[in-house]
Structures are given as structure tokens and as C-alpha cells.
């Protein structure tokens, strides 16, 4: 009998559902916009009732409750996304589908997918897109105790040419997400990020902030590499700008385990598929000792 694994990449902008065979090859994929919880969760349930799998890996936007002993385990909690606060995502899916579900953050799922694709067991994954999030793996395991990290809301030093921008984070204003997430570009310029010229000085400002996040991850977690994903990182030369800023900020304080080009890199899984691959492996882990 064939075994199939499911993936739910639950993003604030879109949901990506996928099914893989026992060798983790994608055989079906379905994307749709994230709307109301009722409509979005109903679509997800319908898809997996029509395409049965043995288990699902679910990587979600957050904050989420990962504490297995908590009354709200499986919930999306204090999210700024309208209508999604305190939604029992895992509970609704389990009740309807009656299969095991591995629940984690979307960036943790991406980190896990990169670990499986590269074999690197100590890494940090930062996604720079509509929001900013980070996941870390040490010795093959996620970090975190009763919850998950919120690297996107760390405090950073402001760029000297960006001091008047208040930031877009509804909780903290000018935290990392508030000044470096994709929507901050339009908030400053009135222009969508993908339409801003690659040589515009705004990219130097964003790279300054993202490089600080990479410095903080380096000095606190000592990973073998830092992977930068998300829509902002699709801008040409963005990765090289960050690498340059990172080297300047580090100032030879410690030796990196490899060249900066290998240390700060783009995802190895193509077509933004790191989270989907990670979810497949996390679903598989429910039946193994991984």
C-alpha cells in the first residue's frame, strides 16, 4: 500500500497544500489566498479529504502555541492578521481529518527542509517577506522551550538615513519586521518593492537591517550557515549587499566556518519549496524516531 504525506504551508497571504509520495516527491500542489479562517480551513479540509494522506506537516504563520501541555496548543494566537487571532487551527483539522499533524512555524518548516536538503544540522533560516520570521536548528533539533522564537521582532540599530521612518509593526513599530519586511518599502516610498529599482538606496537600508539580524544569529546561535528566503531576497544583488554589510559589522571578531558567500546564502530548495519539503519530513517523523 502506498504511503503519502501532506504539507500545509499556512501563510498570512496564501496557503500552499501539497502531497508527496513515500520518497518525498511532490505529486500534487494547490495554492489559494488566505481569507477568513472558516473559508481557508474549509478549503484545506476539503483538499485532504479528497487527497488522503497518512500524516500532515503543518508550518504556520504566527505567533502560534506549540506547548503540548497548553490549553491552546495548536492555536494561532496573538497574530495581527485580522480575524485569525485565537484560531484553533490544528484542532479543527484533526477533528475533520483524524490523522496525525506535526505543528510548527512556517520558518521552522523551512529550516527543516533546508537541513534535509543540505545535510547541515546547525542552521538558521530567516524569511524576509510580508513579515519576517526566523527558525533555527541545532544538532538536528528545533530550538525553543515552551514556545518558538520570534526573530522578526528583535531590536536593531537604525540606519542613519532612515531615522524618521516609524516602522510598520503594529506591536513594536521599528523592530526588524517593522523596518525591513516587504511592506515597509511601500510605506516609505509609496511604491511596491518589486517595482523599486535595484540601485535605489532603500536596498542598502534594508540590507543594513537584515545583516544585523544575521550578526545576532551568528553571535547567539553559532550556526554553520544562515539561509535567507522570502520575497525581498528575490531582488537582484540583495544577498551580496547583506554579505558585504555583515562582514563590515562582524569586523573579524570571530572566524566564520566558511566563506561569507557560503555562510549567508539563499535557499537550496527551488521555487520557495523549503517549507513544503520540511513539512513532508516532519509528517514522516511522526512515524519514526527522528
PDB file of C-alpha atoms in Angstrom:
ATOM      1  CA  UNK A   1       0.000   0.000   0.000  1.00  0.00           C
ATOM      2  CA  UNK A   2       1.355   3.424  -0.961  1.00  0.00           C
ATOM      3  CA  UNK A   3       2.136   5.983   1.736  1.00  0.00           C
ATOM      4  CA  UNK A   4       1.512   9.667   1.152  1.00  0.00           C
ATOM      5  CA  UNK A   5       2.475  12.691   3.231  1.00  0.00           C
ATOM      6  CA  UNK A   6       0.759  16.060   3.321  1.00  0.00           C
ATOM      7  CA  UNK A   7       2.123  19.569   3.688  1.00  0.00           C
ATOM      8  CA  UNK A   8       0.291  22.702   4.760  1.00  0.00           C
ATOM      9  CA  UNK A   9       2.243  25.918   4.444  1.00  0.00           C
ATOM     10  CA  UNK A  10      -0.167  28.230   6.240  1.00  0.00           C
ATOM     11  CA  UNK A  11       0.904  31.729   5.315  1.00  0.00           C
ATOM     12  CA  UNK A  12      -0.708  35.010   6.130  1.00  0.00           C
ATOM     13  CA  UNK A  13      -1.036  35.752   2.411  1.00  0.00           C
ATOM     14  CA  UNK A  14      -1.602  32.287   0.942  1.00  0.00           C
ATOM     15  CA  UNK A  15      -1.954  28.632   1.869  1.00  0.00           C
ATOM     16  CA  UNK A  16       0.108  26.089  -0.048  1.00  0.00           C
ATOM     17  CA  UNK A  17      -1.090  22.492   0.180  1.00  0.00           C
ATOM     18  CA  UNK A  18       0.923  19.623  -1.224  1.00  0.00           C
ATOM     19  CA  UNK A  19       1.111  15.847  -1.266  1.00  0.00           C
ATOM     20  CA  UNK A  20       4.250  13.732  -1.576  1.00  0.00           C
ATOM     21  CA  UNK A  21       4.895  10.068  -2.130  1.00  0.00           C
ATOM     22  CA  UNK A  22       6.992   7.982   0.254  1.00  0.00           C
ATOM     23  CA  UNK A  23      10.155   9.330  -1.407  1.00  0.00           C
ATOM     24  CA  UNK A  24       9.093  12.942  -0.700  1.00  0.00           C
ATOM     25  CA  UNK A  25       8.443  13.726  -4.342  1.00  0.00           C
ATOM     26  CA  UNK A  26       5.587  16.204  -4.850  1.00  0.00           C
ATOM     27  CA  UNK A  27       2.697  14.652  -6.745  1.00  0.00           C
ATOM     28  CA  UNK A  28       0.076  17.380  -6.158  1.00  0.00           C
ATOM     29  CA  UNK A  29       0.115  21.025  -5.140  1.00  0.00           C
ATOM     30  CA  UNK A  30      -2.619  23.588  -4.556  1.00  0.00           C
ATOM     31  CA  UNK A  31      -2.303  27.297  -3.694  1.00  0.00           C
ATOM     32  CA  UNK A  32      -5.006  29.725  -2.674  1.00  0.00           C
ATOM     33  CA  UNK A  33      -5.309  33.068  -0.928  1.00  0.00           C
ATOM     34  CA  UNK A  34      -5.641  33.186   2.841  1.00  0.00           C
ATOM     35  CA  UNK A  35      -9.053  34.713   3.529  1.00  0.00           C
ATOM     36  CA  UNK A  36     -11.249  34.132   6.579  1.00  0.00           C
ATOM     37  CA  UNK A  37     -10.398  31.246   8.917  1.00  0.00           C
ATOM     38  CA  UNK A  38     -13.672  29.487   8.105  1.00  0.00           C
ATOM     39  CA  UNK A  39     -13.201  29.643   4.345  1.00  0.00           C
ATOM     40  CA  UNK A  40      -9.467  28.891   4.402  1.00  0.00           C
ATOM     41  CA  UNK A  41      -9.673  25.964   6.810  1.00  0.00           C
ATOM     42  CA  UNK A  42     -12.699  24.536   4.968  1.00  0.00           C
ATOM     43  CA  UNK A  43     -10.757  24.552   1.682  1.00  0.00           C
ATOM     44  CA  UNK A  44      -7.853  22.804   3.399  1.00  0.00           C
ATOM     45  CA  UNK A  45     -10.075  20.121   4.898  1.00  0.00           C
ATOM     46  CA  UNK A  46     -11.818  19.516   1.575  1.00  0.00           C
ATOM     47  CA  UNK A  47      -8.486  19.115  -0.211  1.00  0.00           C
ATOM     48  CA  UNK A  48      -7.169  16.494   2.202  1.00  0.00           C
ATOM     49  CA  UNK A  49     -10.469  14.628   2.301  1.00  0.00           C
ATOM     50  CA  UNK A  50     -10.233  14.319  -1.466  1.00  0.00           C
ATOM     51  CA  UNK A  51      -6.497  13.507  -1.336  1.00  0.00           C
ATOM     52  CA  UNK A  52      -5.930  11.248   1.658  1.00  0.00           C
ATOM     53  CA  UNK A  53      -2.520  11.176   3.359  1.00  0.00           C
ATOM     54  CA  UNK A  54      -1.071   9.308   6.340  1.00  0.00           C
ATOM     55  CA  UNK A  55       0.084  12.424   8.194  1.00  0.00           C
ATOM     56  CA  UNK A  56       0.476  16.155   7.682  1.00  0.00           C
ATOM     57  CA  UNK A  57       3.288  18.558   8.447  1.00  0.00           C
ATOM     58  CA  UNK A  58       1.851  21.995   9.163  1.00  0.00           C
ATOM     59  CA  UNK A  59       4.042  25.093   9.189  1.00  0.00           C
ATOM     60  CA  UNK A  60       2.027  28.165  10.118  1.00  0.00           C
ATOM     61  CA  UNK A  61       2.342  31.914  10.394  1.00  0.00           C
ATOM     62  CA  UNK A  62       2.145  33.051  13.977  1.00  0.00           C
ATOM     63  CA  UNK A  63       2.517  33.586  16.769  1.00  0.00           C
ATOM     64  CA  UNK A  64       1.312  30.052  17.484  1.00  0.00           C
ATOM     65  CA  UNK A  65       1.084  27.887  20.596  1.00  0.00           C
ATOM     66  CA  UNK A  66       3.484  24.917  20.406  1.00  0.00           C
ATOM     67  CA  UNK A  67       3.286  23.926  24.082  1.00  0.00           C
ATOM     68  CA  UNK A  68       1.759  20.442  24.111  1.00  0.00           C
ATOM     69  CA  UNK A  69       0.564  20.891  27.699  1.00  0.00           C
ATOM     70  CA  UNK A  70      -1.184  24.198  26.936  1.00  0.00           C
ATOM     71  CA  UNK A  71      -4.958  24.514  26.630  1.00  0.00           C
ATOM     72  CA  UNK A  72      -4.403  26.455  23.430  1.00  0.00           C
ATOM     73  CA  UNK A  73      -1.889  24.100  21.795  1.00  0.00           C
ATOM     74  CA  UNK A  74      -2.393  24.237  18.041  1.00  0.00           C
ATOM     75  CA  UNK A  75      -3.830  27.742  18.059  1.00  0.00           C
ATOM     76  CA  UNK A  76      -2.756  30.779  16.093  1.00  0.00           C
ATOM     77  CA  UNK A  77      -2.627  33.252  18.971  1.00  0.00           C
ATOM     78  CA  UNK A  78      -1.845  36.989  19.009  1.00  0.00           C
ATOM     79  CA  UNK A  79      -1.430  37.475  15.279  1.00  0.00           C
ATOM     80  CA  UNK A  80      -2.045  40.929  13.781  1.00  0.00           C
ATOM     81  CA  UNK A  81      -3.810  39.259  10.834  1.00  0.00           C
ATOM     82  CA  UNK A  82      -7.429  40.352  11.001  1.00  0.00           C
ATOM     83  CA  UNK A  83      -9.830  37.585  12.022  1.00  0.00           C
ATOM     84  CA  UNK A  84      -7.166  34.979  12.786  1.00  0.00           C
ATOM     85  CA  UNK A  85      -6.470  35.710  16.438  1.00  0.00           C
ATOM     86  CA  UNK A  86      -7.057  32.722  18.763  1.00  0.00           C
ATOM     87  CA  UNK A  87      -7.981  30.289  15.975  1.00  0.00           C
ATOM     88  CA  UNK A  88      -7.732  26.573  16.807  1.00  0.00           C
ATOM     89  CA  UNK A  89      -6.102  25.580  13.532  1.00  0.00           C
ATOM     90  CA  UNK A  90      -4.767  22.141  14.477  1.00  0.00           C
ATOM     91  CA  UNK A  91      -7.873  21.181  16.449  1.00  0.00           C
ATOM     92  CA  UNK A  92     -10.204  21.869  13.533  1.00  0.00           C
ATOM     93  CA  UNK A  93      -8.021  19.954  11.095  1.00  0.00           C
ATOM     94  CA  UNK A  94      -7.603  16.946  13.384  1.00  0.00           C
ATOM     95  CA  UNK A  95     -11.314  16.738  14.121  1.00  0.00           C
ATOM     96  CA  UNK A  96     -12.148  16.723  10.421  1.00  0.00           C
ATOM     97  CA  UNK A  97      -9.296  14.571   9.086  1.00  0.00           C
ATOM     98  CA  UNK A  98      -8.448  12.288  12.037  1.00  0.00           C
ATOM     99  CA  UNK A  99      -4.758  11.934  11.149  1.00  0.00           C
ATOM    100  CA  UNK A 100      -1.503  12.903  12.931  1.00  0.00           C
ATOM    101  CA  UNK A 101      -0.365  16.502  12.401  1.00  0.00           C
ATOM    102  CA  UNK A 102       3.088  17.896  13.161  1.00  0.00           C
ATOM    103  CA  UNK A 103       2.628  21.556  14.066  1.00  0.00           C
ATOM    104  CA  UNK A 104       5.356  24.175  13.917  1.00  0.00           C
ATOM    105  CA  UNK A 105       6.087  27.615  12.492  1.00  0.00           C
ATOM    106  CA  UNK A 106       6.433  28.207   8.770  1.00  0.00           C
ATOM    107  CA  UNK A 107      10.061  29.245   9.207  1.00  0.00           C
ATOM    108  CA  UNK A 108      10.837  26.170  11.307  1.00  0.00           C
ATOM    109  CA  UNK A 109       9.432  24.063   8.471  1.00  0.00           C
ATOM    110  CA  UNK A 110      11.658  25.936   6.007  1.00  0.00           C
ATOM    111  CA  UNK A 111      14.693  25.409   8.223  1.00  0.00           C
ATOM    112  CA  UNK A 112      13.908  21.693   8.457  1.00  0.00           C
ATOM    113  CA  UNK A 113      13.546  21.412   4.707  1.00  0.00           C
ATOM    114  CA  UNK A 114      16.912  23.077   4.196  1.00  0.00           C
ATOM    115  CA  UNK A 115      18.507  20.780   6.755  1.00  0.00           C
ATOM    116  CA  UNK A 116      17.180  17.724   4.929  1.00  0.00           C
ATOM    117  CA  UNK A 117      18.228  19.077   1.544  1.00  0.00           C
ATOM    118  CA  UNK A 118      21.756  20.080   2.586  1.00  0.00           C
ATOM    119  CA  UNK A 119      22.600  17.733   5.448  1.00  0.00           C
ATOM    120  CA  UNK A 120      23.599  20.738   7.594  1.00  0.00           C
ATOM    121  CA  UNK A 121      22.293  20.172  11.132  1.00  0.00           C
ATOM    122  CA  UNK A 122      23.106  23.591  12.599  1.00  0.00           C
ATOM    123  CA  UNK A 123      21.488  26.414  10.691  1.00  0.00           C
ATOM    124  CA  UNK A 124      19.295  29.494  10.903  1.00  0.00           C
ATOM    125  CA  UNK A 125      16.574  30.283   8.389  1.00  0.00           C
ATOM    126  CA  UNK A 126      15.255  33.828   8.097  1.00  0.00           C
ATOM    127  CA  UNK A 127      12.391  34.685   5.791  1.00  0.00           C
ATOM    128  CA  UNK A 128      12.185  38.307   4.667  1.00  0.00           C
ATOM    129  CA  UNK A 129       8.825  38.855   3.035  1.00  0.00           C
ATOM    130  CA  UNK A 130       5.435  40.239   4.008  1.00  0.00           C
ATOM    131  CA  UNK A 131       6.633  39.629   7.543  1.00  0.00           C
ATOM    132  CA  UNK A 132       9.941  38.471   8.985  1.00  0.00           C
ATOM    133  CA  UNK A 133      10.433  35.253  10.881  1.00  0.00           C
ATOM    134  CA  UNK A 134      13.288  33.019  11.877  1.00  0.00           C
ATOM    135  CA  UNK A 135      13.797  29.380  12.717  1.00  0.00           C
ATOM    136  CA  UNK A 136      16.897  27.650  13.995  1.00  0.00           C
ATOM    137  CA  UNK A 137      18.066  24.060  14.153  1.00  0.00           C
ATOM    138  CA  UNK A 138      20.874  22.886  16.420  1.00  0.00           C
ATOM    139  CA  UNK A 139      22.229  19.360  16.136  1.00  0.00           C
ATOM    140  CA  UNK A 140      19.194  18.397  14.087  1.00  0.00           C
ATOM    141  CA  UNK A 141      16.549  19.731  16.501  1.00  0.00           C
ATOM    142  CA  UNK A 142      14.490  22.909  16.688  1.00  0.00           C
ATOM    143  CA  UNK A 143      15.433  25.377  19.381  1.00  0.00           C
ATOM    144  CA  UNK A 144      12.808  26.566  21.826  1.00  0.00           C
ATOM    145  CA  UNK A 145      11.333  25.501  25.137  1.00  0.00           C
ATOM    146  CA  UNK A 146       7.628  26.099  25.655  1.00  0.00           C
ATOM    147  CA  UNK A 147       7.296  28.172  22.510  1.00  0.00           C
ATOM    148  CA  UNK A 148       9.058  29.322  19.377  1.00  0.00           C
ATOM    149  CA  UNK A 149      11.483  32.105  18.597  1.00  0.00           C
ATOM    150  CA  UNK A 150      10.301  35.456  17.213  1.00  0.00           C
ATOM    151  CA  UNK A 151      13.438  36.622  15.450  1.00  0.00           C
ATOM    152  CA  UNK A 152      11.494  39.042  13.307  1.00  0.00           C
ATOM    153  CA  UNK A 153      10.728  41.244  16.288  1.00  0.00           C
ATOM    154  CA  UNK A 154      14.256  41.697  17.583  1.00  0.00           C
ATOM    155  CA  UNK A 155      15.544  45.202  18.206  1.00  0.00           C
ATOM    156  CA  UNK A 156      18.095  46.587  15.773  1.00  0.00           C
ATOM    157  CA  UNK A 157      20.087  49.800  15.319  1.00  0.00           C
ATOM    158  CA  UNK A 158      18.511  52.277  12.941  1.00  0.00           C
ATOM    159  CA  UNK A 159      20.199  53.306   9.721  1.00  0.00           C
ATOM    160  CA  UNK A 160      21.301  56.947   9.795  1.00  0.00           C
ATOM    161  CA  UNK A 161      19.264  57.677   6.638  1.00  0.00           C
ATOM    162  CA  UNK A 162      16.133  56.018   7.996  1.00  0.00           C
ATOM    163  CA  UNK A 163      15.664  57.621  11.401  1.00  0.00           C
ATOM    164  CA  UNK A 164      12.350  59.313  10.634  1.00  0.00           C
ATOM    165  CA  UNK A 165      10.577  56.132   9.489  1.00  0.00           C
ATOM    166  CA  UNK A 166       8.441  54.893  12.378  1.00  0.00           C
ATOM    167  CA  UNK A 167       8.125  51.311  11.171  1.00  0.00           C
ATOM    168  CA  UNK A 168       5.074  49.232  10.326  1.00  0.00           C
ATOM    169  CA  UNK A 169       4.931  46.639  13.115  1.00  0.00           C
ATOM    170  CA  UNK A 170       1.626  47.123  14.985  1.00  0.00           C
ATOM    171  CA  UNK A 171       3.241  45.861  18.197  1.00  0.00           C
ATOM    172  CA  UNK A 172       6.757  47.355  18.195  1.00  0.00           C
ATOM    173  CA  UNK A 173       6.930  49.950  15.436  1.00  0.00           C
ATOM    174  CA  UNK A 174      10.546  49.823  14.336  1.00  0.00           C
ATOM    175  CA  UNK A 175      11.592  46.288  15.227  1.00  0.00           C
ATOM    176  CA  UNK A 176      13.319  44.268  12.469  1.00  0.00           C
ATOM    177  CA  UNK A 177       9.999  43.360  10.839  1.00  0.00           C
ATOM    178  CA  UNK A 178       8.786  46.914  11.176  1.00  0.00           C
ATOM    179  CA  UNK A 179      11.653  48.360   9.144  1.00  0.00           C
ATOM    180  CA  UNK A 180      12.785  45.521   6.854  1.00  0.00           C
ATOM    181  CA  UNK A 181       9.708  43.487   5.858  1.00  0.00           C
ATOM    182  CA  UNK A 182       8.441  43.911   2.307  1.00  0.00           C
ATOM    183  CA  UNK A 183       5.544  46.262   3.134  1.00  0.00           C
ATOM    184  CA  UNK A 184       7.965  48.715   4.758  1.00  0.00           C
ATOM    185  CA  UNK A 185       9.225  49.555   1.265  1.00  0.00           C
ATOM    186  CA  UNK A 186       5.850  50.790   0.071  1.00  0.00           C
ATOM    187  CA  UNK A 187       5.264  52.527   3.414  1.00  0.00           C
ATOM    188  CA  UNK A 188       8.425  54.600   2.854  1.00  0.00           C
ATOM    189  CA  UNK A 189       8.242  55.195  -0.884  1.00  0.00           C
ATOM    190  CA  UNK A 190       4.647  54.647  -1.965  1.00  0.00           C
ATOM    191  CA  UNK A 191       5.972  52.089  -4.464  1.00  0.00           C
ATOM    192  CA  UNK A 192       5.680  48.296  -4.285  1.00  0.00           C
ATOM    193  CA  UNK A 193       9.030  46.671  -3.533  1.00  0.00           C
ATOM    194  CA  UNK A 194       9.144  44.694  -6.774  1.00  0.00           C
ATOM    195  CA  UNK A 195       8.833  47.948  -8.737  1.00  0.00           C
ATOM    196  CA  UNK A 196      11.693  49.750  -6.979  1.00  0.00           C
ATOM    197  CA  UNK A 197      14.931  49.928  -8.962  1.00  0.00           C
ATOM    198  CA  UNK A 198      17.711  47.591  -7.845  1.00  0.00           C
ATOM    199  CA  UNK A 199      20.107  50.528  -7.421  1.00  0.00           C
ATOM    200  CA  UNK A 200      17.777  52.514  -5.171  1.00  0.00           C
ATOM    201  CA  UNK A 201      19.414  53.412  -1.804  1.00  0.00           C
ATOM    202  CA  UNK A 202      16.484  51.806   0.024  1.00  0.00           C
ATOM    203  CA  UNK A 203      18.057  48.385  -0.572  1.00  0.00           C
ATOM    204  CA  UNK A 204      21.194  49.481   1.285  1.00  0.00           C
ATOM    205  CA  UNK A 205      18.983  50.396   4.234  1.00  0.00           C
ATOM    206  CA  UNK A 206      17.193  47.030   4.209  1.00  0.00           C
ATOM    207  CA  UNK A 207      20.454  45.109   3.843  1.00  0.00           C
ATOM    208  CA  UNK A 208      21.829  47.016   6.857  1.00  0.00           C
ATOM    209  CA  UNK A 209      18.941  45.740   8.984  1.00  0.00           C
ATOM    210  CA  UNK A 210      18.981  42.172   7.687  1.00  0.00           C
ATOM    211  CA  UNK A 211      22.755  41.966   8.190  1.00  0.00           C
ATOM    212  CA  UNK A 212      22.219  42.907  11.829  1.00  0.00           C
ATOM    213  CA  UNK A 213      19.814  40.002  12.199  1.00  0.00           C
ATOM    214  CA  UNK A 214      22.469  37.727  10.722  1.00  0.00           C
ATOM    215  CA  UNK A 215      25.068  39.107  13.147  1.00  0.00           C
ATOM    216  CA  UNK A 216      22.732  38.489  16.095  1.00  0.00           C
ATOM    217  CA  UNK A 217      22.032  34.925  14.945  1.00  0.00           C
ATOM    218  CA  UNK A 218      25.739  34.284  14.461  1.00  0.00           C
ATOM    219  CA  UNK A 219      26.761  35.508  17.902  1.00  0.00           C
ATOM    220  CA  UNK A 220      23.905  33.838  19.794  1.00  0.00           C
ATOM    221  CA  UNK A 221      23.471  30.522  17.973  1.00  0.00           C
ATOM    222  CA  UNK A 222      26.788  29.900  16.154  1.00  0.00           C
ATOM    223  CA  UNK A 223      25.223  28.144  13.144  1.00  0.00           C
ATOM    224  CA  UNK A 224      27.042  26.582  10.238  1.00  0.00           C
ATOM    225  CA  UNK A 225      25.109  28.823   7.859  1.00  0.00           C
ATOM    226  CA  UNK A 226      22.300  31.373   7.679  1.00  0.00           C
ATOM    227  CA  UNK A 227      19.724  30.980   4.927  1.00  0.00           C
ATOM    228  CA  UNK A 228      17.718  33.979   3.755  1.00  0.00           C
ATOM    229  CA  UNK A 229      14.427  33.329   1.982  1.00  0.00           C
ATOM    230  CA  UNK A 230      11.278  35.282   1.192  1.00  0.00           C
ATOM    231  CA  UNK A 231      10.193  37.730  -1.474  1.00  0.00           C
ATOM    232  CA  UNK A 232      12.582  40.533  -0.505  1.00  0.00           C
ATOM    233  CA  UNK A 233      15.517  38.208  -1.132  1.00  0.00           C
ATOM    234  CA  UNK A 234      14.445  37.753  -4.750  1.00  0.00           C
ATOM    235  CA  UNK A 235      15.711  41.268  -5.521  1.00  0.00           C
ATOM    236  CA  UNK A 236      18.923  41.036  -7.592  1.00  0.00           C
ATOM    237  CA  UNK A 237      22.109  41.744  -5.622  1.00  0.00           C
ATOM    238  CA  UNK A 238      20.253  41.733  -2.283  1.00  0.00           C
ATOM    239  CA  UNK A 239      22.226  38.765  -0.969  1.00  0.00           C
ATOM    240  CA  UNK A 240      25.555  40.378  -1.900  1.00  0.00           C
ATOM    241  CA  UNK A 241      24.578  43.653  -0.203  1.00  0.00           C
ATOM    242  CA  UNK A 242      23.793  41.765   3.004  1.00  0.00           C
ATOM    243  CA  UNK A 243      27.012  39.753   2.842  1.00  0.00           C
ATOM    244  CA  UNK A 244      29.016  42.956   2.478  1.00  0.00           C
ATOM    245  CA  UNK A 245      27.233  44.641   5.398  1.00  0.00           C
ATOM    246  CA  UNK A 246      27.627  41.501   7.509  1.00  0.00           C
ATOM    247  CA  UNK A 247      31.400  41.336   7.024  1.00  0.00           C
ATOM    248  CA  UNK A 248      31.736  45.022   7.905  1.00  0.00           C
ATOM    249  CA  UNK A 249      29.677  44.622  11.092  1.00  0.00           C
ATOM    250  CA  UNK A 250      31.405  41.432  12.200  1.00  0.00           C
ATOM    251  CA  UNK A 251      34.773  43.199  11.865  1.00  0.00           C
ATOM    252  CA  UNK A 252      36.785  39.953  12.133  1.00  0.00           C
ATOM    253  CA  UNK A 253      35.520  39.323  15.677  1.00  0.00           C
ATOM    254  CA  UNK A 254      35.192  35.589  15.038  1.00  0.00           C
ATOM    255  CA  UNK A 255      36.133  33.265  12.208  1.00  0.00           C
ATOM    256  CA  UNK A 256      33.305  32.007  10.061  1.00  0.00           C
ATOM    257  CA  UNK A 257      33.142  28.264   9.309  1.00  0.00           C
ATOM    258  CA  UNK A 258      33.297  29.020   5.559  1.00  0.00           C
ATOM    259  CA  UNK A 259      33.331  31.922   3.127  1.00  0.00           C
ATOM    260  CA  UNK A 260      30.643  34.550   3.647  1.00  0.00           C
ATOM    261  CA  UNK A 261      29.108  33.519   0.312  1.00  0.00           C
ATOM    262  CA  UNK A 262      28.521  30.024   1.685  1.00  0.00           C
ATOM    263  CA  UNK A 263      27.696  31.202   5.185  1.00  0.00           C
ATOM    264  CA  UNK A 264      24.946  33.674   4.243  1.00  0.00           C
ATOM    265  CA  UNK A 265      23.101  32.094   1.353  1.00  0.00           C
ATOM    266  CA  UNK A 266      19.810  31.744  -0.444  1.00  0.00           C
ATOM    267  CA  UNK A 267      17.647  28.620  -0.049  1.00  0.00           C
ATOM    268  CA  UNK A 268      18.757  25.465  -1.833  1.00  0.00           C
ATOM    269  CA  UNK A 269      15.221  24.145  -2.365  1.00  0.00           C
ATOM    270  CA  UNK A 270      13.907  25.697  -5.543  1.00  0.00           C
ATOM    271  CA  UNK A 271      10.656  27.637  -6.046  1.00  0.00           C
ATOM    272  CA  UNK A 272      10.284  28.587  -2.368  1.00  0.00           C
ATOM    273  CA  UNK A 273       9.818  24.915  -1.559  1.00  0.00           C
ATOM    274  CA  UNK A 274      11.841  24.670   1.655  1.00  0.00           C
ATOM    275  CA  UNK A 275       8.792  24.697   3.943  1.00  0.00           C
ATOM    276  CA  UNK A 276       6.914  22.155   1.843  1.00  0.00           C
ATOM    277  CA  UNK A 277       9.852  19.741   1.879  1.00  0.00           C
ATOM    278  CA  UNK A 278      10.300  20.305   5.593  1.00  0.00           C
ATOM    279  CA  UNK A 279       6.625  19.598   6.236  1.00  0.00           C
ATOM    280  CA  UNK A 280       6.830  16.292   4.370  1.00  0.00           C
ATOM    281  CA  UNK A 281       9.748  15.171   6.525  1.00  0.00           C
ATOM    282  CA  UNK A 282       8.017  16.374   9.701  1.00  0.00           C
ATOM    283  CA  UNK A 283       4.935  14.349   8.763  1.00  0.00           C
ATOM    284  CA  UNK A 284       7.195  11.353   8.206  1.00  0.00           C
ATOM    285  CA  UNK A 285       8.860  11.899  11.596  1.00  0.00           C
ATOM    286  CA  UNK A 286       5.556  11.173  13.336  1.00  0.00           C
ATOM    287  CA  UNK A 287       6.103   7.528  12.401  1.00  0.00           C
ATOM    288  CA  UNK A 288       9.837   7.379  13.158  1.00  0.00           C
ATOM    289  CA  UNK A 289      12.292   8.321  15.895  1.00  0.00           C
ATOM    290  CA  UNK A 290      13.522  11.439  14.093  1.00  0.00           C
TER     291      UNK A 290
END
